[in-house]
Amino acid sequence: MSDSKLSPKQWVAPHIAGLPRSGIRDFFELVKTMDDVISLGIGEPDFVTPWHIREACIYAINHGYTSYTSNLGDPRLRKAICKYSAENFGLEYKPENECIVTVGVSEALDIVLRAVLSPGDEVLYHEPCYVSYAPSVRMTHAVPVPVLTREENDFVLQVEDLEKAVTPRSKVLLLNYPNNPTGAGMTLADKQLMADFAIRHDLLVLSDEIYEELSYIPRTPSIASLPGMKERTVTLNGFSKAFAMTGFRIGYACGPVDLIEAMMKIHQYSMLCASSIAQAAAIEALQNGQGPREDMRREYEQRRNVIVKRLNEIGLPCFMPRGAFYVFPRISSTGLDSATFAKRLLQEKHVAVVPGTAFGSCGEGFVRCSYATSLEEIEIAMTRIQELVSALS
Ligand code: PLP
């Protein structure tokens, strides 16, 4: 008998085999098998994409706009993105060479990490954080270095903690504010501290601003617009959340010419371009979508006010999120850990929330509730959560 029969060859590369499965996806496979579940779990708008945006996509199909676009993205979309970024985020980029259209922020993140990281480079990022960050870094053979954030600071990253984590191998600081999963936001002063830190340690900042337009406090300029930051920042943004366009899969990155050029090469050889008809829809979103976008933002804000008030009344404390559509209540007073709380809430009360540990170990003691669901459902979910918490006390 040959050796290969005794031990089948492991085809999957060790650094991929070692990646964890997303805790959220597994949890929601279970949810799908159950009836009458109110989901506060999904990080996806409950609104359908505004009609005029869908219509622009249909128009593009009907008029045969069905070919590859430029690798960097349809020039009309890049122009619209740069105009929009200047007007709304205080960012000045040239559509010709400082902006690339991608398949969601997910692809923008993937290609910027691949463009800048070599094996062993370190990426500093905050925990709790979006589930893709650490796996995306690992896929490049670089090293994710989580820096824990705390409830007492409303989950805003602190420079003292960054100073303890930075090493000569640190190359990137990855930020996501407004934040998934906590709803935390950064003030201008917070952003300035991050900028000073990045300059002091000569780091590239990747700023994932996908929730920027779902802000409930007056917006502050993007970190890239602060003095000395434009040349060391890549700003990532997209259409999934603000315009309820998750299925269109359109995102973008703006940054220094040499980095956009490097990202374009990876994108060119792996994706070619983002979907042409989805790009047509994105142009419409930027040019005429402000009314519907603002209506959705106001609706989220109203829901946020209700859910925060109710959770605090129930005895699951949470701070008032500054943006996104998540709250991150502390559930440790129930005596259960996050995973057990989420499991019992689902099994006994048919309400789905995500254990805080899905977003990093410091999420223990918390759960993430999304308010991308109707006020009516939020009210019912709160009653059910109250019943479970009362039964536990
Ligand atoms: N970044 C953050 C912080 C997210 O929460 C998400 C999705 O939940 C993404 C990126 C991915 O967005 P996209 O749909 O544009 O790929």
mmCIF file of C-alpha atoms and ligand atoms in Angstrom:
data_model
loop_
_atom_site.group_PDB
_atom_site.id
_atom_site.type_symbol
_atom_site.label_atom_id
_atom_site.label_comp_id
_atom_site.label_asym_id
_atom_site.label_seq_id
_atom_site.Cartn_x
_atom_site.Cartn_y
_atom_site.Cartn_z
ATOM 1 C CA MET A 1 0.000 0.000 0.000
ATOM 2 C CA SER A 2 1.429 3.382 -0.955
ATOM 3 C CA ASP A 3 1.794 6.207 1.562
ATOM 4 C CA SER A 4 -0.758 8.316 -0.302
ATOM 5 C CA LYS A 5 -3.454 5.715 0.496
ATOM 6 C CA LEU A 6 -2.594 5.758 4.164
ATOM 7 C CA SER A 7 -2.716 9.540 4.492
ATOM 8 C CA PRO A 8 -4.575 11.445 1.794
ATOM 9 C CA LYS A 9 -2.796 14.559 0.630
ATOM 10 C CA GLN A 10 -3.977 17.760 2.296
ATOM 11 C CA TRP A 11 -4.701 19.997 -0.664
ATOM 12 C CA VAL A 12 -5.869 23.007 1.307
ATOM 13 C CA ALA A 13 -3.070 25.383 2.256
ATOM 14 C CA PRO A 14 -2.464 25.362 6.041
ATOM 15 C CA HIS A 15 -3.086 29.105 6.436
ATOM 16 C CA ILE A 16 -6.512 28.672 4.792
ATOM 17 C CA ALA A 17 -7.360 25.424 6.578
ATOM 18 C CA GLY A 18 -6.680 27.245 9.842
ATOM 19 C CA LEU A 19 -9.216 30.015 9.184
ATOM 20 C CA PRO A 20 -12.304 29.890 11.418
ATOM 21 C CA ARG A 21 -15.769 29.716 9.852
ATOM 22 C CA SER A 22 -17.773 32.883 10.429
ATOM 23 C CA GLY A 23 -19.675 32.408 13.708
ATOM 24 C CA ILE A 24 -22.489 34.533 12.329
ATOM 25 C CA ARG A 25 -23.114 32.374 9.260
ATOM 26 C CA ASP A 26 -23.261 29.167 11.320
ATOM 27 C CA PHE A 27 -25.677 30.748 13.766
ATOM 28 C CA PHE A 28 -27.987 31.877 10.980
ATOM 29 C CA GLU A 29 -28.047 28.477 9.359
ATOM 30 C CA LEU A 30 -29.717 27.361 12.601
ATOM 31 C CA VAL A 31 -32.104 30.348 12.543
ATOM 32 C CA LYS A 32 -33.258 29.416 9.025
ATOM 33 C CA THR A 33 -34.492 26.046 10.281
ATOM 34 C CA MET A 34 -36.853 27.698 12.830
ATOM 35 C CA ASP A 35 -40.272 29.373 12.521
ATOM 36 C CA ASP A 36 -41.462 32.642 14.021
ATOM 37 C CA VAL A 37 -37.960 33.986 14.658
ATOM 38 C CA ILE A 38 -37.420 37.735 14.954
ATOM 39 C CA SER A 39 -33.950 38.394 13.724
ATOM 40 C CA LEU A 40 -31.876 41.158 15.239
ATOM 41 C CA GLY A 41 -28.895 39.368 13.818
ATOM 42 C CA ILE A 42 -28.342 40.279 10.235
ATOM 43 C CA GLY A 43 -26.079 43.190 9.311
ATOM 44 C CA GLU A 44 -28.086 44.049 6.251
ATOM 45 C CA PRO A 45 -30.667 46.784 5.592
ATOM 46 C CA ASP A 46 -34.259 45.561 5.754
ATOM 47 C CA PHE A 47 -35.203 48.095 3.059
ATOM 48 C CA VAL A 48 -35.428 47.121 -0.581
ATOM 49 C CA THR A 49 -33.112 49.182 -2.798
ATOM 50 C CA PRO A 50 -34.972 52.410 -3.703
ATOM 51 C CA TRP A 51 -36.999 51.971 -6.895
ATOM 52 C CA HIS A 52 -35.214 54.623 -8.983
ATOM 53 C CA ILE A 53 -31.888 52.819 -8.376
ATOM 54 C CA ARG A 54 -33.322 49.462 -9.434
ATOM 55 C CA GLU A 55 -34.834 51.179 -12.457
ATOM 56 C CA ALA A 56 -31.411 52.551 -13.478
ATOM 57 C CA CYS A 57 -30.124 48.974 -13.424
ATOM 58 C CA ILE A 58 -33.046 47.746 -15.535
ATOM 59 C CA TYR A 59 -32.470 50.650 -17.938
ATOM 60 C CA ALA A 60 -28.807 49.644 -18.249
ATOM 61 C CA ILE A 61 -29.820 46.070 -19.090
ATOM 62 C CA ASN A 62 -32.457 47.180 -21.589
ATOM 63 C CA HIS A 63 -29.994 49.461 -23.334
ATOM 64 C CA GLY A 64 -27.336 46.789 -23.615
ATOM 65 C CA TYR A 65 -24.891 48.224 -21.093
ATOM 66 C CA THR A 66 -23.687 44.695 -20.521
ATOM 67 C CA SER A 67 -19.959 44.683 -21.337
ATOM 68 C CA TYR A 68 -16.877 44.868 -19.146
ATOM 69 C CA THR A 69 -16.190 48.386 -17.921
ATOM 70 C CA SER A 70 -12.770 49.945 -17.477
ATOM 71 C CA ASN A 71 -10.792 47.967 -14.859
ATOM 72 C CA LEU A 72 -10.845 50.968 -12.547
ATOM 73 C CA GLY A 73 -14.622 51.215 -12.954
ATOM 74 C CA ASP A 74 -16.993 53.154 -15.198
ATOM 75 C CA PRO A 75 -15.454 56.651 -15.510
ATOM 76 C CA ARG A 76 -18.877 58.223 -14.870
ATOM 77 C CA LEU A 77 -19.134 56.358 -11.577
ATOM 78 C CA ARG A 78 -15.596 57.293 -10.537
ATOM 79 C CA LYS A 79 -16.376 60.927 -11.324
ATOM 80 C CA ALA A 80 -19.597 60.724 -9.289
ATOM 81 C CA ILE A 81 -17.750 59.071 -6.363
ATOM 82 C CA CYS A 82 -15.030 61.735 -6.284
ATOM 83 C CA LYS A 83 -17.579 64.565 -6.477
ATOM 84 C CA TYR A 84 -19.658 62.939 -3.735
ATOM 85 C CA SER A 85 -16.601 62.327 -1.520
ATOM 86 C CA ALA A 86 -15.526 65.962 -1.878
ATOM 87 C CA GLU A 87 -18.992 67.283 -1.040
ATOM 88 C CA ASN A 88 -19.788 64.875 1.779
ATOM 89 C CA PHE A 89 -16.569 63.636 3.362
ATOM 90 C CA GLY A 90 -14.116 66.478 2.733
ATOM 91 C CA LEU A 91 -12.002 64.213 0.491
ATOM 92 C CA GLU A 92 -10.392 65.411 -2.748
ATOM 93 C CA TYR A 93 -9.518 62.593 -5.170
ATOM 94 C CA LYS A 94 -8.976 62.460 -8.918
ATOM 95 C CA PRO A 95 -11.317 60.047 -10.725
ATOM 96 C CA GLU A 96 -8.576 59.198 -13.280
ATOM 97 C CA ASN A 97 -6.121 57.541 -10.899
ATOM 98 C CA GLU A 98 -7.066 57.939 -7.223
ATOM 99 C CA CYS A 99 -10.273 55.901 -7.174
ATOM 100 C CA ILE A 100 -11.138 52.277 -7.977
ATOM 101 C CA VAL A 101 -14.586 50.662 -8.102
ATOM 102 C CA THR A 102 -14.676 47.209 -6.495
ATOM 103 C CA VAL A 103 -16.993 44.299 -5.788
ATOM 104 C CA GLY A 104 -18.202 45.676 -2.472
ATOM 105 C CA VAL A 105 -15.999 47.013 0.298
ATOM 106 C CA SER A 106 -15.104 43.349 0.771
ATOM 107 C CA GLU A 107 -13.058 43.304 -2.420
ATOM 108 C CA ALA A 108 -11.589 46.753 -1.739
ATOM 109 C CA LEU A 109 -10.343 45.466 1.626
ATOM 110 C CA ASP A 110 -8.991 42.264 0.119
ATOM 111 C CA ILE A 111 -7.033 43.949 -2.671
ATOM 112 C CA VAL A 112 -5.617 46.754 -0.575
ATOM 113 C CA LEU A 113 -4.336 44.228 1.983
ATOM 114 C CA ARG A 114 -2.830 42.099 -0.802
ATOM 115 C CA ALA A 115 -1.299 45.193 -2.368
ATOM 116 C CA VAL A 116 0.536 46.359 0.741
ATOM 117 C CA LEU A 117 1.280 43.357 2.964
ATOM 118 C CA SER A 118 4.227 40.968 2.860
ATOM 119 C CA PRO A 119 4.451 37.840 5.022
ATOM 120 C CA GLY A 120 5.082 38.791 8.638
ATOM 121 C CA ASP A 121 3.873 42.395 8.358
ATOM 122 C CA GLU A 122 1.548 43.349 11.192
ATOM 123 C CA VAL A 123 -1.861 44.968 10.946
ATOM 124 C CA LEU A 124 -3.198 46.797 13.992
ATOM 125 C CA TYR A 125 -6.981 46.880 14.293
ATOM 126 C CA HIS A 126 -9.583 47.261 16.999
ATOM 127 C CA GLU A 127 -11.591 44.478 18.544
ATOM 128 C CA PRO A 128 -14.534 43.927 18.577
ATOM 129 C CA CYS A 129 -14.595 44.320 14.806
ATOM 130 C CA TYR A 130 -16.126 43.160 11.561
ATOM 131 C CA VAL A 131 -15.621 39.406 11.258
ATOM 132 C CA SER A 132 -13.623 39.551 8.011
ATOM 133 C CA TYR A 133 -10.692 41.625 9.218
ATOM 134 C CA ALA A 134 -8.447 39.033 10.856
ATOM 135 C CA PRO A 135 -9.088 36.289 8.227
ATOM 136 C CA SER A 136 -8.446 38.773 5.393
ATOM 137 C CA VAL A 137 -5.102 39.713 6.926
ATOM 138 C CA ARG A 138 -4.182 36.050 7.492
ATOM 139 C CA MET A 139 -4.919 35.231 3.855
ATOM 140 C CA THR A 140 -2.025 37.516 2.886
ATOM 141 C CA HIS A 141 0.346 35.703 5.327
ATOM 142 C CA ALA A 142 0.509 38.874 7.391
ATOM 143 C CA VAL A 143 -0.247 39.015 11.106
ATOM 144 C CA PRO A 144 -3.451 40.484 12.560
ATOM 145 C CA VAL A 145 -2.780 42.313 15.831
ATOM 146 C CA PRO A 146 -6.031 43.015 17.668
ATOM 147 C CA VAL A 147 -6.104 45.962 20.048
ATOM 148 C CA LEU A 148 -8.948 45.595 22.506
ATOM 149 C CA THR A 149 -11.475 48.380 22.999
ATOM 150 C CA ARG A 150 -13.596 48.833 26.100
ATOM 151 C CA GLU A 151 -17.141 49.678 27.038
ATOM 152 C CA GLU A 152 -15.923 52.474 29.356
ATOM 153 C CA ASN A 153 -14.550 54.261 26.253
ATOM 154 C CA ASP A 154 -17.690 53.521 24.212
ATOM 155 C CA PHE A 155 -15.498 51.058 22.275
ATOM 156 C CA VAL A 156 -13.330 53.784 20.741
ATOM 157 C CA LEU A 157 -9.717 52.746 20.139
ATOM 158 C CA GLN A 158 -7.263 54.347 22.595
ATOM 159 C CA VAL A 159 -3.793 55.545 21.622
ATOM 160 C CA GLU A 160 -2.239 54.164 24.854
ATOM 161 C CA ASP A 161 -3.379 50.679 23.823
ATOM 162 C CA LEU A 162 -2.078 51.138 20.288
ATOM 163 C CA GLU A 163 1.291 52.281 21.646
ATOM 164 C CA LYS A 164 1.577 49.010 23.569
ATOM 165 C CA ALA A 165 0.800 46.929 20.465
ATOM 166 C CA VAL A 166 2.877 48.686 17.801
ATOM 167 C CA THR A 167 6.193 47.064 16.722
ATOM 168 C CA PRO A 168 8.754 47.661 13.962
ATOM 169 C CA ARG A 169 6.743 45.138 11.852
ATOM 170 C CA SER A 170 3.524 47.174 12.112
ATOM 171 C CA LYS A 171 2.593 48.489 8.685
ATOM 172 C CA VAL A 172 -1.157 49.116 8.674
ATOM 173 C CA LEU A 173 -3.748 50.576 11.045
ATOM 174 C CA LEU A 174 -7.219 49.351 10.080
ATOM 175 C CA LEU A 175 -10.142 51.422 11.370
ATOM 176 C CA ASN A 176 -13.890 51.045 11.091
ATOM 177 C CA TYR A 177 -15.933 53.899 12.586
ATOM 178 C CA PRO A 178 -18.935 54.058 12.693
ATOM 179 C CA ASN A 179 -18.309 50.562 13.886
ATOM 180 C CA ASN A 180 -19.708 47.120 13.324
ATOM 181 C CA PRO A 181 -20.587 45.578 15.855
ATOM 182 C CA THR A 182 -20.732 48.265 18.548
ATOM 183 C CA GLY A 183 -22.142 51.343 16.776
ATOM 184 C CA ALA A 184 -19.200 53.348 18.169
ATOM 185 C CA GLY A 185 -18.137 56.478 16.308
ATOM 186 C CA MET A 186 -15.074 58.709 16.389
ATOM 187 C CA THR A 187 -15.076 62.419 17.089
ATOM 188 C CA LEU A 188 -12.733 64.673 15.150
ATOM 189 C CA ALA A 189 -10.422 64.692 18.193
ATOM 190 C CA ASP A 190 -10.354 60.866 18.193
ATOM 191 C CA LYS A 191 -9.493 60.857 14.493
ATOM 192 C CA GLN A 192 -6.724 63.395 15.066
ATOM 193 C CA LEU A 193 -5.202 61.133 17.749
ATOM 194 C CA MET A 194 -5.282 58.196 15.304
ATOM 195 C CA ALA A 195 -3.707 60.361 12.602
ATOM 196 C CA ASP A 196 -0.905 61.524 14.929
ATOM 197 C CA PHE A 197 -0.241 57.913 15.939
ATOM 198 C CA ALA A 198 -0.119 56.758 12.298
ATOM 199 C CA ILE A 199 2.288 59.546 11.354
ATOM 200 C CA ARG A 200 4.453 58.938 14.443
ATOM 201 C CA HIS A 201 4.861 55.257 13.554
ATOM 202 C CA ASP A 202 4.805 55.681 9.767
ATOM 203 C CA LEU A 203 1.704 53.496 9.258
ATOM 204 C CA LEU A 204 -0.733 53.244 6.379
ATOM 205 C CA VAL A 205 -4.320 53.806 7.536
ATOM 206 C CA LEU A 206 -7.140 51.804 5.980
ATOM 207 C CA SER A 207 -10.375 53.505 6.917
ATOM 208 C CA ASP A 208 -13.483 51.397 6.347
ATOM 209 C CA GLU A 209 -16.211 54.052 6.252
ATOM 210 C CA ILE A 210 -19.048 51.873 4.989
ATOM 211 C CA TYR A 211 -21.366 53.123 7.769
ATOM 212 C CA GLU A 212 -20.311 56.769 7.508
ATOM 213 C CA GLU A 213 -23.626 57.854 6.054
ATOM 214 C CA LEU A 214 -25.539 56.069 8.780
ATOM 215 C CA SER A 215 -24.328 58.588 11.381
ATOM 216 C CA TYR A 216 -26.631 59.992 14.031
ATOM 217 C CA ILE A 217 -24.308 62.743 15.184
ATOM 218 C CA PRO A 218 -23.016 65.551 12.971
ATOM 219 C CA ARG A 219 -20.491 63.948 10.637
ATOM 220 C CA THR A 220 -16.830 64.829 11.018
ATOM 221 C CA PRO A 221 -14.348 64.880 8.110
ATOM 222 C CA SER A 222 -12.722 61.604 7.074
ATOM 223 C CA ILE A 223 -9.326 60.813 8.587
ATOM 224 C CA ALA A 224 -7.751 61.080 5.102
ATOM 225 C CA SER A 225 -8.631 64.789 5.032
ATOM 226 C CA LEU A 226 -6.557 65.598 8.145
ATOM 227 C CA PRO A 227 -3.145 67.239 7.579
ATOM 228 C CA GLY A 228 -0.474 64.775 6.444
ATOM 229 C CA MET A 229 -2.957 61.907 6.081
ATOM 230 C CA LYS A 230 -3.963 61.854 2.433
ATOM 231 C CA GLU A 231 -0.700 60.247 1.336
ATOM 232 C CA ARG A 232 -0.966 57.507 3.989
ATOM 233 C CA THR A 233 -4.671 56.643 3.907
ATOM 234 C CA VAL A 234 -6.890 54.490 1.746
ATOM 235 C CA THR A 235 -10.576 55.186 2.341
ATOM 236 C CA LEU A 236 -12.996 52.337 1.684
ATOM 237 C CA ASN A 237 -16.685 52.883 1.152
ATOM 238 C CA GLY A 238 -19.627 51.362 -0.678
ATOM 239 C CA PHE A 239 -23.294 51.225 -1.473
ATOM 240 C CA SER A 240 -24.430 48.168 0.521
ATOM 241 C CA LYS A 241 -25.532 49.844 3.728
ATOM 242 C CA ALA A 242 -26.392 53.508 3.070
ATOM 243 C CA PHE A 243 -28.313 52.797 -0.151
ATOM 244 C CA ALA A 244 -29.596 49.312 0.796
ATOM 245 C CA MET A 245 -27.727 47.766 -2.140
ATOM 246 C CA THR A 246 -26.013 44.718 -0.601
ATOM 247 C CA GLY A 247 -26.795 42.436 -3.548
ATOM 248 C CA PHE A 248 -25.444 44.874 -6.141
ATOM 249 C CA ARG A 249 -21.942 44.341 -4.727
ATOM 250 C CA ILE A 250 -20.434 47.765 -5.408
ATOM 251 C CA GLY A 251 -17.771 49.409 -3.266
ATOM 252 C CA TYR A 252 -14.788 51.642 -3.888
ATOM 253 C CA ALA A 253 -11.433 52.751 -2.570
ATOM 254 C CA CYS A 254 -9.809 56.177 -2.817
ATOM 255 C CA GLY A 255 -6.163 56.796 -2.035
ATOM 256 C CA PRO A 256 -2.673 57.620 -3.292
ATOM 257 C CA VAL A 257 -1.992 56.966 -7.000
ATOM 258 C CA ASP A 258 0.635 54.240 -6.451
ATOM 259 C CA LEU A 259 -1.632 52.262 -4.123
ATOM 260 C CA ILE A 260 -4.664 52.526 -6.396
ATOM 261 C CA GLU A 261 -2.444 51.411 -9.291
ATOM 262 C CA ALA A 262 -1.273 48.356 -7.287
ATOM 263 C CA MET A 263 -4.850 47.521 -6.277
ATOM 264 C CA MET A 264 -5.939 47.900 -9.886
ATOM 265 C CA LYS A 265 -3.402 45.272 -10.986
ATOM 266 C CA ILE A 266 -4.764 42.706 -8.529
ATOM 267 C CA HIS A 267 -8.350 43.606 -9.436
ATOM 268 C CA GLN A 268 -7.511 43.411 -13.158
ATOM 269 C CA TYR A 269 -6.135 39.885 -12.879
ATOM 270 C CA SER A 270 -8.766 38.579 -10.467
ATOM 271 C CA MET A 271 -12.064 40.411 -11.117
ATOM 272 C CA LEU A 272 -11.508 42.426 -14.326
ATOM 273 C CA CYS A 273 -14.189 44.865 -13.193
ATOM 274 C CA ALA A 274 -17.301 45.179 -11.044
ATOM 275 C CA SER A 275 -20.669 44.441 -12.662
ATOM 276 C CA SER A 276 -21.484 47.060 -15.333
ATOM 277 C CA ILE A 277 -25.215 47.134 -14.620
ATOM 278 C CA ALA A 278 -24.648 47.421 -10.859
ATOM 279 C CA GLN A 279 -22.275 50.328 -11.541
ATOM 280 C CA ALA A 280 -25.062 52.034 -13.530
ATOM 281 C CA ALA A 281 -27.309 51.668 -10.469
ATOM 282 C CA ALA A 282 -24.574 53.112 -8.229
ATOM 283 C CA ILE A 283 -24.308 56.225 -10.420
ATOM 284 C CA GLU A 284 -28.039 56.781 -9.974
ATOM 285 C CA ALA A 285 -27.694 56.273 -6.203
ATOM 286 C CA LEU A 286 -25.078 59.013 -5.923
ATOM 287 C CA GLN A 287 -26.761 61.430 -8.301
ATOM 288 C CA ASN A 288 -30.383 61.126 -7.167
ATOM 289 C CA GLY A 289 -30.448 58.904 -4.088
ATOM 290 C CA GLN A 290 -30.010 61.425 -1.280
ATOM 291 C CA GLY A 291 -33.700 61.720 -0.396
ATOM 292 C CA PRO A 292 -34.371 57.986 0.010
ATOM 293 C CA ARG A 293 -30.996 57.500 1.742
ATOM 294 C CA GLU A 294 -31.833 60.183 4.297
ATOM 295 C CA ASP A 295 -35.315 58.694 4.842
ATOM 296 C CA MET A 296 -33.714 55.325 5.668
ATOM 297 C CA ARG A 297 -31.162 56.953 7.976
ATOM 298 C CA ARG A 298 -33.940 58.741 9.892
ATOM 299 C CA GLU A 299 -35.864 55.511 10.255
ATOM 300 C CA TYR A 300 -32.760 53.754 11.662
ATOM 301 C CA GLU A 301 -32.244 56.638 14.066
ATOM 302 C CA GLN A 302 -35.787 56.313 15.388
ATOM 303 C CA ARG A 303 -35.313 52.556 15.860
ATOM 304 C CA ARG A 304 -31.973 53.122 17.588
ATOM 305 C CA ASN A 305 -33.631 55.419 20.119
ATOM 306 C CA VAL A 306 -36.299 52.832 20.882
ATOM 307 C CA ILE A 307 -33.990 49.803 21.148
ATOM 308 C CA VAL A 308 -31.433 51.568 23.369
ATOM 309 C CA LYS A 309 -34.143 52.805 25.743
ATOM 310 C CA ARG A 310 -35.796 49.383 25.960
ATOM 311 C CA LEU A 311 -32.564 47.431 26.490
ATOM 312 C CA ASN A 312 -31.465 49.769 29.269
ATOM 313 C CA GLU A 313 -34.896 49.456 30.923
ATOM 314 C CA ILE A 314 -34.636 45.663 30.729
ATOM 315 C CA GLY A 315 -31.297 45.844 32.537
ATOM 316 C CA LEU A 316 -29.021 45.126 29.576
ATOM 317 C CA PRO A 317 -26.980 48.330 29.517
ATOM 318 C CA CYS A 318 -25.822 49.823 26.250
ATOM 319 C CA PHE A 319 -24.573 53.237 25.238
ATOM 320 C CA MET A 320 -26.221 55.326 22.543
ATOM 321 C CA PRO A 321 -24.528 54.293 19.269
ATOM 322 C CA ARG A 322 -23.251 57.096 17.087
ATOM 323 C CA GLY A 323 -23.759 55.293 13.806
ATOM 324 C CA ALA A 324 -24.364 52.077 11.808
ATOM 325 C CA PHE A 325 -27.407 49.958 12.753
ATOM 326 C CA TYR A 326 -26.139 47.945 15.724
ATOM 327 C CA VAL A 327 -26.334 48.079 19.514
ATOM 328 C CA PHE A 328 -23.996 46.097 21.721
ATOM 329 C CA PRO A 329 -25.682 45.556 25.103
ATOM 330 C CA ARG A 330 -23.881 43.982 28.039
ATOM 331 C CA ILE A 331 -25.607 40.767 29.077
ATOM 332 C CA SER A 332 -23.202 39.607 31.815
ATOM 333 C CA SER A 333 -25.750 40.458 34.576
ATOM 334 C CA THR A 334 -27.841 37.485 33.351
ATOM 335 C CA GLY A 335 -25.084 35.139 34.527
ATOM 336 C CA LEU A 336 -24.800 33.617 31.052
ATOM 337 C CA ASP A 337 -21.935 33.899 28.615
ATOM 338 C CA SER A 338 -22.648 35.489 25.218
ATOM 339 C CA ALA A 339 -23.034 32.269 23.262
ATOM 340 C CA THR A 340 -25.345 30.669 25.852
ATOM 341 C CA PHE A 341 -27.457 33.818 26.120
ATOM 342 C CA ALA A 342 -27.845 33.992 22.329
ATOM 343 C CA LYS A 343 -28.655 30.275 22.104
ATOM 344 C CA ARG A 344 -31.240 30.352 24.874
ATOM 345 C CA LEU A 345 -32.832 33.515 23.485
ATOM 346 C CA LEU A 346 -33.168 31.803 20.130
ATOM 347 C CA GLN A 347 -34.397 28.454 21.423
ATOM 348 C CA GLU A 348 -36.711 29.709 24.165
ATOM 349 C CA LYS A 349 -37.919 33.049 22.776
ATOM 350 C CA HIS A 350 -37.226 32.835 19.051
ATOM 351 C CA VAL A 351 -35.167 36.029 18.909
ATOM 352 C CA ALA A 352 -31.840 35.938 17.069
ATOM 353 C CA VAL A 353 -28.917 38.092 18.197
ATOM 354 C CA VAL A 354 -25.203 37.508 17.588
ATOM 355 C CA PRO A 355 -22.874 36.563 20.484
ATOM 356 C CA GLY A 356 -20.322 39.325 21.020
ATOM 357 C CA THR A 357 -17.515 36.775 20.795
ATOM 358 C CA ALA A 358 -18.178 36.448 17.036
ATOM 359 C CA PHE A 359 -16.383 39.819 16.777
ATOM 360 C CA GLY A 360 -13.377 38.969 18.950
ATOM 361 C CA SER A 361 -12.736 37.587 22.399
ATOM 362 C CA CYS A 362 -13.373 40.931 24.126
ATOM 363 C CA GLY A 363 -16.973 40.675 22.907
ATOM 364 C CA GLU A 364 -17.568 38.150 25.719
ATOM 365 C CA GLY A 365 -20.350 39.455 27.963
ATOM 366 C CA PHE A 366 -22.063 41.284 25.076
ATOM 367 C CA VAL A 367 -24.375 40.516 22.165
ATOM 368 C CA ARG A 368 -24.907 42.407 18.926
ATOM 369 C CA CYS A 369 -28.471 43.413 18.075
ATOM 370 C CA SER A 370 -29.109 44.876 14.643
ATOM 371 C CA TYR A 371 -31.966 47.353 14.292
ATOM 372 C CA ALA A 372 -32.189 46.821 10.557
ATOM 373 C CA THR A 373 -35.657 45.433 11.241
ATOM 374 C CA SER A 374 -39.049 47.118 11.672
ATOM 375 C CA LEU A 375 -40.012 48.997 14.832
ATOM 376 C CA GLU A 376 -42.903 46.602 15.275
ATOM 377 C CA GLU A 377 -40.546 43.597 15.297
ATOM 378 C CA ILE A 378 -38.106 45.401 17.578
ATOM 379 C CA GLU A 379 -40.922 45.965 20.103
ATOM 380 C CA ILE A 380 -41.891 42.275 20.058
ATOM 381 C CA ALA A 381 -38.240 41.221 20.334
ATOM 382 C CA MET A 382 -37.750 43.498 23.355
ATOM 383 C CA THR A 383 -40.761 41.952 25.115
ATOM 384 C CA ARG A 384 -39.350 38.483 24.510
ATOM 385 C CA ILE A 385 -35.866 39.496 25.704
ATOM 386 C CA GLN A 386 -37.430 40.979 28.842
ATOM 387 C CA GLU A 387 -39.218 37.669 29.500
ATOM 388 C CA LEU A 388 -35.956 35.721 29.251
ATOM 389 C CA VAL A 389 -34.027 38.171 31.438
ATOM 390 C CA SER A 390 -36.785 38.111 34.111
ATOM 391 C CA ALA A 391 -36.822 34.307 34.070
ATOM 392 C CA LEU A 392 -33.038 34.251 34.582
ATOM 393 C CA SER A 393 -32.974 36.670 37.525
HETATM 394 N N1 PLP B 1 -17.016 46.492 6.279
HETATM 395 C C1 PLP B 1 -17.844 46.392 7.329
HETATM 396 C C2 PLP B 1 -17.470 47.056 8.608
HETATM 397 C C3 PLP B 1 -19.043 45.665 7.235
HETATM 398 O O1 PLP B 1 -19.858 45.591 8.303
HETATM 399 C C4 PLP B 1 -19.354 45.025 6.016
HETATM 400 C C5 PLP B 1 -20.579 44.208 5.896
HETATM 401 O O2 PLP B 1 -21.262 43.880 6.836
HETATM 402 C C6 PLP B 1 -18.452 45.148 4.953
HETATM 403 C C7 PLP B 1 -17.299 45.889 5.113
HETATM 404 C C8 PLP B 1 -18.712 44.478 3.612
HETATM 405 O O3 PLP B 1 -19.466 45.332 2.804
HETATM 406 P P1 PLP B 1 -19.760 45.073 1.277
HETATM 407 O O4 PLP B 1 -21.176 44.596 1.180
HETATM 408 O O5 PLP B 1 -19.605 46.430 0.630
HETATM 409 O O6 PLP B 1 -18.791 44.094 0.759
#
